[in-house]
């Protein structure tokens, strides 16, 4: 079959299995594109839950807050769509640039440290059981020294964990259901969803695509992706992520100084997510604690996931400074310690050996190598969309490129790109109503996949 014969409308579900297939665009931007249909690698997908037929029902009521959540967490929903796409095109070479999972191997120096600790567990001398819930002291010391030197953060302010996402939920348990929260809009979905699950919100309001009682701080190109704090209502907790997922933007020192002042004026607590701080190229703060006074109002959570390929290993940390107090003067860190001791039994000792290796000189060099690799991917993606005339944001300080499709629905753009190029992206609206009209393209991918995806984008939008 010739390529021209294989040309089909994008609304058609026809599939040309063996060789390649073409699409004609519905939109003005997208063009006909030819994509090789070849299978490589394994596509891991989260299966959509099967509706189970059951005769028996317990007498336990469903947590009503769970019922408020919308149509599945964003990334399982994307995985479901990818799965459906793969069923439709079983031979397609799908390129995942959506979920933001790392793809490159853990540097050998770091993996060896974990292997060594794992093997030591098979000996009497090397075996260890439960460790301290807060994390092993050498790792806490190394985190304080590497990321917070001269910032007044000490080893006992740091709680080592199994990842930033888990800590976000543990922080919500700490705060309790009567708190109000603010989030950047768009933002990483775990802040909103954990808030809903805790019962901090009202129902989802379809007309505005927001949950009642959450303060959505709009972050768009118009305000340089930093919220207008003069029109932001007071909340107890302010989740703030910089460099931001998904927009890739990083707040400047002046902006973070404003944020800390805003929190102080309102007696709020900032939960600052710095999971991408090491991706920063510009001279912006890497930590909220670089801002004077932040220790009175802020908690910081971070992670080895995107620095060393630890998304599967699981290792992160949260800083709760001893200077942070509740309205009655009680130290927040004492309650967080209690939560950690109750809800968590400490990060894996093997993962902690890896974390410690990450922060040794050779490990730091290796981590920087991994980050630089993804930053080169980011450059390739940015260059591609820039050359096609799109307005492109992010990228410089984060492994995410935020591409604007003005006037279009994010899910439509996501679906069109998947259908026509077999590349999985993430629809911006999945991160909040402020993400509508954007897609996020992740730089986490093998180089040849990123290059191939970009060449398909070029064919689609040239
Ligand atoms: C902003 C942000 N915070 C936290 C996480 C989760 O990190 P972890 O793997 O440590 O749970 C992610 C993962 O994508 C993220 O983007």
Short mmCIF file of C-alpha atoms and ligand atoms in Angstrom, two decimals:
data_model
loop_
_atom_site.label_atom_id
_atom_site.label_comp_id
_atom_site.label_asym_id
_atom_site.label_seq_id
_atom_site.Cartn_x
_atom_site.Cartn_y
_atom_site.Cartn_z
CA UNK A 1 0.00 0.00 0.00
CA UNK A 2 1.41 3.40 -0.93
CA UNK A 3 1.50 6.20 1.57
CA UNK A 4 -1.00 8.22 -0.42
CA UNK A 5 -3.38 5.29 -0.54
CA UNK A 6 -2.99 4.93 3.19
CA UNK A 7 -4.04 8.51 3.83
CA UNK A 8 -7.07 8.56 6.10
CA UNK A 9 -9.13 11.05 7.99
CA UNK A 10 -8.28 11.49 11.63
CA UNK A 11 -11.83 10.68 12.56
CA UNK A 12 -11.52 7.31 10.90
CA UNK A 13 -10.57 4.34 13.01
CA UNK A 14 -9.12 2.52 10.01
CA UNK A 15 -5.70 1.03 10.67
CA UNK A 16 -2.95 0.10 8.29
CA UNK A 17 -1.24 -2.50 10.31
CA UNK A 18 2.00 -3.52 8.65
CA UNK A 19 3.80 -0.52 7.32
CA UNK A 20 2.72 2.99 8.05
CA UNK A 21 -0.31 5.20 8.20
CA UNK A 22 -1.17 8.78 7.36
CA UNK A 23 -3.62 11.26 8.72
CA UNK A 24 -5.27 14.35 7.36
CA UNK A 25 -5.74 17.02 9.95
CA UNK A 26 -9.00 18.44 11.26
CA UNK A 27 -7.26 21.52 12.55
CA UNK A 28 -5.47 24.23 10.66
CA UNK A 29 -2.14 23.53 12.38
CA UNK A 30 -1.91 19.79 12.01
CA UNK A 31 -0.82 18.25 8.74
CA UNK A 32 -0.81 14.82 7.23
CA UNK A 33 1.83 12.70 8.92
CA UNK A 34 3.28 9.31 8.23
CA UNK A 35 4.37 7.24 11.18
CA UNK A 36 6.12 3.89 11.09
CA UNK A 37 4.02 1.29 12.85
CA UNK A 38 6.65 -0.80 14.56
CA UNK A 39 6.65 -2.32 17.99
CA UNK A 40 9.61 -1.77 20.26
CA UNK A 41 9.76 -2.22 23.98
CA UNK A 42 6.97 -3.02 26.33
CA UNK A 43 4.12 -0.65 27.01
CA UNK A 44 3.28 -0.70 30.70
CA UNK A 45 -0.25 0.45 31.21
CA UNK A 46 -2.54 0.76 34.17
CA UNK A 47 -5.57 -1.32 33.37
CA UNK A 48 -8.94 0.36 33.73
CA UNK A 49 -10.72 -1.15 36.73
CA UNK A 50 -13.10 -3.92 35.74
CA UNK A 51 -16.66 -3.48 36.90
CA UNK A 52 -16.99 -6.43 39.26
CA UNK A 53 -20.21 -8.25 39.67
CA UNK A 54 -20.73 -8.97 43.32
CA UNK A 55 -23.52 -10.60 45.32
CA UNK A 56 -22.27 -9.52 48.70
CA UNK A 57 -22.03 -6.00 50.08
CA UNK A 58 -20.47 -5.00 53.39
CA UNK A 59 -22.23 -2.54 55.69
CA UNK A 60 -19.40 -0.03 55.37
CA UNK A 61 -20.26 3.27 53.75
CA UNK A 62 -17.91 4.59 51.12
CA UNK A 63 -15.80 7.56 52.21
CA UNK A 64 -17.89 10.35 50.70
CA UNK A 65 -14.75 12.34 49.89
CA UNK A 66 -13.59 9.59 47.54
CA UNK A 67 -16.80 10.08 45.62
CA UNK A 68 -15.93 13.74 45.05
CA UNK A 69 -12.77 12.90 43.07
CA UNK A 70 -13.04 13.37 39.34
CA UNK A 71 -12.80 10.61 36.71
CA UNK A 72 -9.62 8.97 37.91
CA UNK A 73 -6.28 10.49 38.72
CA UNK A 74 -4.78 12.18 35.67
CA UNK A 75 -1.94 9.74 35.02
CA UNK A 76 -3.96 6.51 35.32
CA UNK A 77 -6.43 8.15 32.91
CA UNK A 78 -3.63 8.85 30.44
CA UNK A 79 -2.36 5.29 30.86
CA UNK A 80 -5.89 4.03 30.18
CA UNK A 81 -6.04 6.05 26.96
CA UNK A 82 -2.61 4.84 25.93
CA UNK A 83 -3.73 1.30 26.58
CA UNK A 84 -6.83 1.81 24.44
CA UNK A 85 -4.65 3.33 21.70
CA UNK A 86 -2.37 0.30 21.79
CA UNK A 87 -5.34 -1.99 21.44
CA UNK A 88 -6.45 0.01 18.43
CA UNK A 89 -2.95 0.04 16.92
CA UNK A 90 -1.19 -3.03 18.33
CA UNK A 91 1.90 -2.53 16.16
CA UNK A 92 2.33 1.17 16.86
CA UNK A 93 5.56 2.40 18.33
CA UNK A 94 4.18 4.48 21.14
CA UNK A 95 6.52 7.10 22.59
CA UNK A 96 5.63 8.06 26.14
CA UNK A 97 6.39 11.71 26.89
CA UNK A 98 3.40 12.04 29.16
CA UNK A 99 3.53 10.79 32.69
CA UNK A 100 6.95 12.21 33.56
CA UNK A 101 8.59 8.97 34.62
CA UNK A 102 12.36 8.73 34.33
CA UNK A 103 13.83 6.43 31.68
CA UNK A 104 17.62 6.48 32.05
CA UNK A 105 19.52 3.96 34.19
CA UNK A 106 20.57 4.81 37.72
CA UNK A 107 24.30 5.68 37.63
CA UNK A 108 26.42 2.67 38.51
CA UNK A 109 28.10 4.34 41.46
CA UNK A 110 24.71 4.84 43.10
CA UNK A 111 23.25 1.46 42.11
CA UNK A 112 26.39 -0.28 43.45
CA UNK A 113 25.92 1.32 46.85
CA UNK A 114 22.39 -0.08 46.97
CA UNK A 115 23.56 -3.50 45.79
CA UNK A 116 26.23 -3.52 48.48
CA UNK A 117 23.73 -2.67 51.20
CA UNK A 118 21.30 -5.29 49.88
CA UNK A 119 23.99 -7.98 49.94
CA UNK A 120 25.11 -6.97 53.41
CA UNK A 121 21.57 -7.76 54.57
CA UNK A 122 22.36 -11.42 53.92
CA UNK A 123 25.05 -11.41 56.59
CA UNK A 124 24.78 -11.37 60.37
CA UNK A 125 26.97 -8.30 60.65
CA UNK A 126 25.30 -6.40 57.84
CA UNK A 127 21.68 -7.16 58.61
CA UNK A 128 19.47 -4.36 59.90
CA UNK A 129 15.75 -4.25 60.56
CA UNK A 130 13.63 -1.17 61.17
CA UNK A 131 15.63 2.02 61.06
CA UNK A 132 14.73 5.39 62.53
CA UNK A 133 11.36 6.57 61.16
CA UNK A 134 12.93 9.95 60.36
CA UNK A 135 15.72 8.39 58.29
CA UNK A 136 19.31 7.39 58.93
CA UNK A 137 21.37 10.15 60.47
CA UNK A 138 24.21 10.20 57.87
CA UNK A 139 21.66 10.73 55.09
CA UNK A 140 19.86 13.50 56.99
CA UNK A 141 23.21 15.17 57.59
CA UNK A 142 24.14 14.83 53.90
CA UNK A 143 20.79 16.28 52.75
CA UNK A 144 21.18 19.24 55.11
CA UNK A 145 24.71 19.86 53.87
CA UNK A 146 24.02 19.39 50.15
CA UNK A 147 20.76 21.27 49.77
CA UNK A 148 20.52 23.62 52.76
CA UNK A 149 24.09 24.62 53.68
CA UNK A 150 24.17 28.05 55.33
CA UNK A 151 20.37 28.20 55.34
CA UNK A 152 19.97 27.29 59.00
CA UNK A 153 18.37 23.91 58.27
CA UNK A 154 19.75 21.15 60.45
CA UNK A 155 19.73 17.40 60.23
CA UNK A 156 16.91 17.11 62.79
CA UNK A 157 14.66 19.32 60.64
CA UNK A 158 14.78 16.69 57.89
CA UNK A 159 12.50 13.67 57.57
CA UNK A 160 13.64 11.12 55.00
CA UNK A 161 10.74 9.46 53.22
CA UNK A 162 9.65 7.14 50.44
CA UNK A 163 8.98 10.10 48.16
CA UNK A 164 7.50 13.57 47.95
CA UNK A 165 4.06 12.38 46.88
CA UNK A 166 3.74 10.20 49.97
CA UNK A 167 4.86 13.14 52.11
CA UNK A 168 2.25 15.41 50.55
CA UNK A 169 -0.44 13.00 51.76
CA UNK A 170 1.18 12.63 55.18
CA UNK A 171 1.25 16.43 55.46
CA UNK A 172 -2.47 16.49 54.69
CA UNK A 173 -3.07 13.98 57.49
CA UNK A 174 -1.05 16.30 59.72
CA UNK A 175 -3.13 19.37 58.77
CA UNK A 176 -6.51 17.70 59.10
CA UNK A 177 -9.82 18.19 57.40
CA UNK A 178 -10.68 21.65 58.69
CA UNK A 179 -7.89 23.41 56.79
CA UNK A 180 -8.22 25.47 53.64
CA UNK A 181 -5.67 25.20 50.85
CA UNK A 182 -4.44 27.24 47.90
CA UNK A 183 -2.75 25.75 44.83
CA UNK A 184 -1.11 27.13 41.74
CA UNK A 185 -3.43 26.63 38.79
CA UNK A 186 -2.22 24.56 36.99
CA UNK A 187 -0.38 22.34 39.46
CA UNK A 188 0.72 18.78 40.20
CA UNK A 189 -2.59 17.01 40.92
CA UNK A 190 -1.57 15.37 44.22
CA UNK A 191 -2.18 18.59 46.21
CA UNK A 192 -5.81 18.94 45.14
CA UNK A 193 -6.65 15.24 45.23
CA UNK A 194 -5.15 14.68 48.69
CA UNK A 195 -7.08 17.70 49.89
CA UNK A 196 -10.31 16.28 48.50
CA UNK A 197 -9.65 12.90 50.11
CA UNK A 198 -8.99 14.59 53.47
CA UNK A 199 -12.35 16.33 53.28
CA UNK A 200 -10.92 19.84 53.09
CA UNK A 201 -12.98 20.73 50.01
CA UNK A 202 -16.54 20.95 48.86
CA UNK A 203 -17.91 19.24 45.77
CA UNK A 204 -16.41 19.54 42.30
CA UNK A 205 -18.06 22.38 40.43
CA UNK A 206 -18.26 21.35 36.83
CA UNK A 207 -19.05 24.80 35.48
CA UNK A 208 -15.71 26.19 36.68
CA UNK A 209 -13.82 22.87 36.86
CA UNK A 210 -12.77 23.56 40.43
CA UNK A 211 -13.43 22.10 43.84
CA UNK A 212 -15.33 24.35 46.22
CA UNK A 213 -13.23 25.76 49.06
CA UNK A 214 -9.89 25.47 47.23
CA UNK A 215 -8.20 28.74 46.27
CA UNK A 216 -6.87 28.30 42.72
CA UNK A 217 -4.03 30.74 42.07
CA UNK A 218 -4.04 31.25 38.31
CA UNK A 219 -0.55 31.02 36.74
CA UNK A 220 -0.47 31.84 33.05
CA UNK A 221 1.87 33.54 30.59
CA UNK A 222 -0.02 36.78 31.35
CA UNK A 223 1.27 36.93 34.92
CA UNK A 224 4.62 35.27 34.23
CA UNK A 225 3.26 32.09 35.89
CA UNK A 226 3.32 33.78 39.31
CA UNK A 227 -0.06 34.35 41.00
CA UNK A 228 -1.52 37.75 41.68
CA UNK A 229 -1.31 37.61 45.47
CA UNK A 230 -3.26 40.86 45.86
CA UNK A 231 -6.37 39.02 44.68
CA UNK A 232 -5.61 35.71 46.43
CA UNK A 233 -7.78 34.85 49.43
CA UNK A 234 -6.19 33.75 52.67
CA UNK A 235 -5.91 30.00 53.19
CA UNK A 236 -4.28 27.97 55.95
CA UNK A 237 -1.99 26.11 53.59
CA UNK A 238 -0.40 27.27 50.32
CA UNK A 239 1.01 24.55 48.07
CA UNK A 240 3.68 26.05 45.86
CA UNK A 241 5.87 24.14 43.43
CA UNK A 242 8.97 25.70 41.86
CA UNK A 243 10.23 24.84 39.30
CA UNK A 244 6.65 24.08 38.58
CA UNK A 245 5.13 20.93 37.27
CA UNK A 246 3.55 21.29 34.70
CA UNK A 247 4.43 24.79 33.46
CA UNK A 248 8.19 24.42 33.99
CA UNK A 249 8.36 27.97 35.32
CA UNK A 250 10.49 28.86 38.33
CA UNK A 251 9.76 31.65 40.76
CA UNK A 252 12.37 34.38 41.20
CA UNK A 253 13.83 35.49 44.52
CA UNK A 254 11.60 38.59 44.49
CA UNK A 255 8.50 36.51 43.83
CA UNK A 256 9.31 34.04 46.60
CA UNK A 257 9.99 36.95 48.94
CA UNK A 258 6.48 38.19 48.14
CA UNK A 259 5.09 34.71 48.76
CA UNK A 260 6.78 34.40 52.16
CA UNK A 261 5.51 37.87 53.13
CA UNK A 262 2.01 36.94 51.99
CA UNK A 263 2.11 33.77 54.12
CA UNK A 264 3.42 35.70 57.12
CA UNK A 265 0.81 38.46 56.78
CA UNK A 266 -1.91 35.80 56.66
CA UNK A 267 -0.48 33.37 59.21
CA UNK A 268 -0.43 30.62 56.55
CA UNK A 269 1.92 27.67 56.05
CA UNK A 270 3.60 27.22 52.65
CA UNK A 271 4.24 23.66 51.48
CA UNK A 272 7.02 24.23 48.98
CA UNK A 273 7.65 21.41 46.50
CA UNK A 274 11.21 21.58 45.15
CA UNK A 275 11.26 18.18 43.42
CA UNK A 276 12.86 19.76 40.30
CA UNK A 277 15.22 22.26 41.95
CA UNK A 278 18.35 20.66 40.50
CA UNK A 279 17.00 21.28 36.98
CA UNK A 280 17.24 25.02 37.49
CA UNK A 281 19.49 26.88 35.02
CA UNK A 282 18.47 30.42 35.95
CA UNK A 283 19.68 32.07 39.11
CA UNK A 284 16.50 31.47 41.11
CA UNK A 285 16.33 30.05 44.63
CA UNK A 286 16.65 26.27 44.82
CA UNK A 287 14.93 26.21 48.20
CA UNK A 288 12.27 28.35 49.87
CA UNK A 289 14.65 28.56 52.84
CA UNK A 290 16.88 30.87 50.80
CA UNK A 291 14.24 33.51 51.54
CA UNK A 292 14.74 35.25 54.90
CA UNK A 293 11.97 34.41 57.34
CA UNK A 294 10.79 31.33 55.41
CA UNK A 295 11.58 28.98 58.29
CA UNK A 296 8.74 30.62 60.25
CA UNK A 297 6.16 29.82 57.57
CA UNK A 298 7.33 27.02 55.29
CA UNK A 299 7.74 23.29 54.93
CA UNK A 300 9.72 21.97 51.95
CA UNK A 301 9.32 18.59 50.30
CA UNK A 302 11.69 17.14 47.72
CA UNK A 303 12.80 13.91 46.12
CA UNK A 304 15.55 11.85 44.54
CA UNK A 305 13.05 10.61 41.93
CA UNK A 306 13.92 13.00 39.11
CA UNK A 307 17.58 13.51 40.05
CA UNK A 308 18.83 9.96 40.10
CA UNK A 309 16.09 7.88 38.47
CA UNK A 310 14.65 6.90 41.87
CA UNK A 311 10.99 6.93 40.78
CA UNK A 312 10.90 3.18 41.42
CA UNK A 313 13.47 3.06 44.21
CA UNK A 314 11.43 5.60 46.23
CA UNK A 315 13.32 8.16 48.29
CA UNK A 316 12.53 11.74 49.21
CA UNK A 317 12.55 14.08 52.16
CA UNK A 318 10.58 16.78 53.88
CA UNK A 319 11.99 19.68 55.88
CA UNK A 320 9.89 20.90 58.80
CA UNK A 321 11.92 23.63 60.52
CA UNK A 322 11.71 23.76 64.29
CA UNK A 323 10.89 27.50 63.96
CA UNK A 324 7.47 26.65 62.43
CA UNK A 325 4.64 26.83 65.00
CA UNK A 326 0.87 26.45 65.14
CA UNK A 327 -1.35 29.26 66.35
CA UNK A 328 -1.08 27.91 69.93
CA UNK A 329 2.72 27.95 69.75
CA UNK A 330 3.10 24.17 69.40
CA UNK A 331 5.98 23.16 67.05
CA UNK A 332 4.69 21.67 63.80
CA UNK A 333 7.71 19.36 63.62
CA UNK A 334 6.67 17.51 66.79
CA UNK A 335 3.31 16.64 65.28
CA UNK A 336 4.87 15.71 61.96
CA UNK A 337 7.25 13.42 63.80
CA UNK A 338 4.24 11.76 65.40
CA UNK A 339 2.54 11.35 62.00
CA UNK A 340 5.70 9.86 60.48
CA UNK A 341 6.05 7.43 63.41
CA UNK A 342 2.41 6.43 63.10
CA UNK A 343 1.89 6.31 59.31
CA UNK A 344 5.36 5.33 58.15
CA UNK A 345 8.15 3.09 59.37
CA UNK A 346 11.09 4.74 57.64
CA UNK A 347 12.39 4.62 54.08
CA UNK A 348 13.97 1.43 52.76
CA UNK A 349 17.49 1.06 54.10
CA UNK A 350 18.64 0.04 50.62
CA UNK A 351 17.15 3.19 49.09
CA UNK A 352 18.81 5.26 51.80
CA UNK A 353 22.19 3.73 50.94
CA UNK A 354 21.52 4.88 47.38
CA UNK A 355 20.56 8.36 48.59
CA UNK A 356 23.75 8.64 50.58
CA UNK A 357 25.79 7.63 47.52
CA UNK A 358 23.92 10.28 45.49
CA UNK A 359 25.24 12.97 47.81
CA UNK A 360 28.87 11.89 47.78
CA UNK A 361 31.07 13.84 45.31
CA UNK A 362 31.04 11.04 42.72
CA UNK A 363 27.30 10.51 43.15
CA UNK A 364 26.55 14.22 42.79
CA UNK A 365 28.54 14.26 39.56
CA UNK A 366 26.63 11.24 38.30
CA UNK A 367 23.26 12.78 39.23
CA UNK A 368 24.21 15.97 37.43
CA UNK A 369 25.00 13.83 34.38
CA UNK A 370 21.49 12.32 34.43
CA UNK A 371 19.93 15.76 34.82
CA UNK A 372 22.03 17.19 31.99
CA UNK A 373 20.91 14.37 29.73
CA UNK A 374 17.24 15.22 30.34
CA UNK A 375 18.01 18.93 29.94
CA UNK A 376 19.41 18.21 26.47
CA UNK A 377 16.15 16.38 25.68
CA UNK A 378 14.29 19.46 26.88
CA UNK A 379 16.31 21.64 24.49
CA UNK A 380 15.43 19.36 21.56
CA UNK A 381 11.71 19.52 22.40
CA UNK A 382 11.77 23.29 22.91
CA UNK A 383 13.65 23.83 19.68
CA UNK A 384 11.11 21.68 17.83
CA UNK A 385 8.02 23.54 19.02
CA UNK A 386 9.73 26.92 18.69
CA UNK A 387 10.67 26.13 15.10
CA UNK A 388 7.05 25.23 14.39
CA UNK A 389 5.93 28.64 15.58
CA UNK A 390 4.30 27.61 18.84
CA UNK A 391 4.52 29.66 22.00
CA UNK A 392 6.63 27.49 24.28
CA UNK A 393 7.12 27.94 28.04
CA UNK A 394 9.10 26.13 30.72
CA UNK A 395 11.99 23.91 29.77
CA UNK A 396 14.85 26.10 30.98
CA UNK A 397 14.40 25.28 34.67
CA UNK A 398 12.44 22.03 34.52
CA UNK A 399 12.21 18.87 32.42
CA UNK A 400 8.79 19.94 31.13
CA UNK A 401 7.88 21.93 28.05
CA UNK A 402 4.53 23.72 28.21
CA UNK A 403 3.19 24.29 24.72
CA UNK A 404 0.32 26.65 23.98
CA UNK A 405 -2.51 25.71 21.62
CA UNK A 406 -4.68 28.82 21.99
CA UNK A 407 -8.40 28.22 21.72
CA UNK A 408 -8.08 24.45 21.61
CA UNK A 409 -9.08 21.88 24.21
CA UNK A 410 -6.06 20.22 25.83
CA UNK A 411 -7.66 16.79 25.71
CA UNK A 412 -8.42 17.26 22.00
CA UNK A 413 -4.80 18.20 21.31
CA UNK A 414 -3.61 15.27 23.44
CA UNK A 415 -5.92 12.91 21.51
CA UNK A 416 -4.89 14.29 18.13
CA UNK A 417 -1.18 13.97 18.89
CA UNK A 418 -1.66 10.43 20.18
CA UNK A 419 -3.80 9.44 17.22
CA UNK A 420 -1.55 10.94 14.59
CA UNK A 421 1.93 10.47 15.99
CA UNK A 422 1.59 7.77 18.68
CA UNK A 423 3.25 10.15 21.12
CA UNK A 424 1.75 10.37 24.61
CA UNK A 425 1.78 13.89 26.07
CA UNK A 426 -0.20 15.28 29.00
CA UNK A 427 -3.22 17.54 28.54
CA UNK A 428 -2.71 20.79 30.43
CA UNK A 429 -6.26 20.90 31.74
CA UNK A 430 -5.52 17.74 33.73
CA UNK A 431 -3.49 19.99 36.04
CA UNK A 432 -6.34 22.45 36.63
CA UNK A 433 -8.53 24.78 34.59
CA UNK A 434 -5.58 27.17 34.15
CA UNK A 435 -3.88 24.49 32.03
CA UNK A 436 -6.61 24.48 29.39
CA UNK A 437 -5.19 25.14 25.92
CA UNK A 438 -1.77 23.74 26.80
CA UNK A 439 -0.06 20.38 26.63
CA UNK A 440 2.91 19.31 28.71
CA UNK A 441 5.67 17.46 26.90
CA UNK A 442 8.00 15.63 29.24
CA UNK A 443 11.73 15.42 28.55
CA UNK A 444 12.00 12.08 30.34
CA UNK A 445 12.74 9.71 27.48
CA UNK A 446 15.49 7.87 25.64
CA UNK A 447 17.27 10.23 23.23
CA UNK A 448 16.23 8.35 20.09
CA UNK A 449 12.60 8.38 21.26
CA UNK A 450 12.70 12.11 21.91
CA UNK A 451 14.28 12.76 18.51
CA UNK A 452 11.74 10.49 16.82
CA UNK A 453 8.82 12.14 18.67
CA UNK A 454 10.08 15.57 17.60
CA UNK A 455 10.36 14.49 13.99
CA UNK A 456 6.74 13.27 14.17
CA UNK A 457 5.69 16.62 15.71
CA UNK A 458 7.48 18.36 12.83
CA UNK A 459 5.59 16.28 10.28
CA UNK A 460 2.29 16.90 12.03
CA UNK A 461 2.59 20.65 12.46
CA UNK A 462 4.88 21.79 9.65
C1 LIG B 1 5.96 18.40 41.64
C2 LIG B 1 6.11 16.98 42.03
N1 LIG B 1 6.16 16.66 43.33
C3 LIG B 1 6.28 15.39 43.71
C4 LIG B 1 6.36 14.36 42.80
C5 LIG B 1 6.44 12.95 43.27
O1 LIG B 1 7.70 12.65 43.69
P1 LIG B 1 8.05 11.24 44.33
O2 LIG B 1 8.39 10.32 43.22
O3 LIG B 1 9.19 11.55 45.23
O4 LIG B 1 6.85 10.79 45.10
C6 LIG B 1 6.31 14.65 41.45
C7 LIG B 1 6.37 13.56 40.47
O5 LIG B 1 6.15 13.69 39.32
C8 LIG B 1 6.17 15.99 41.06
O6 LIG B 1 6.10 16.32 39.78
#
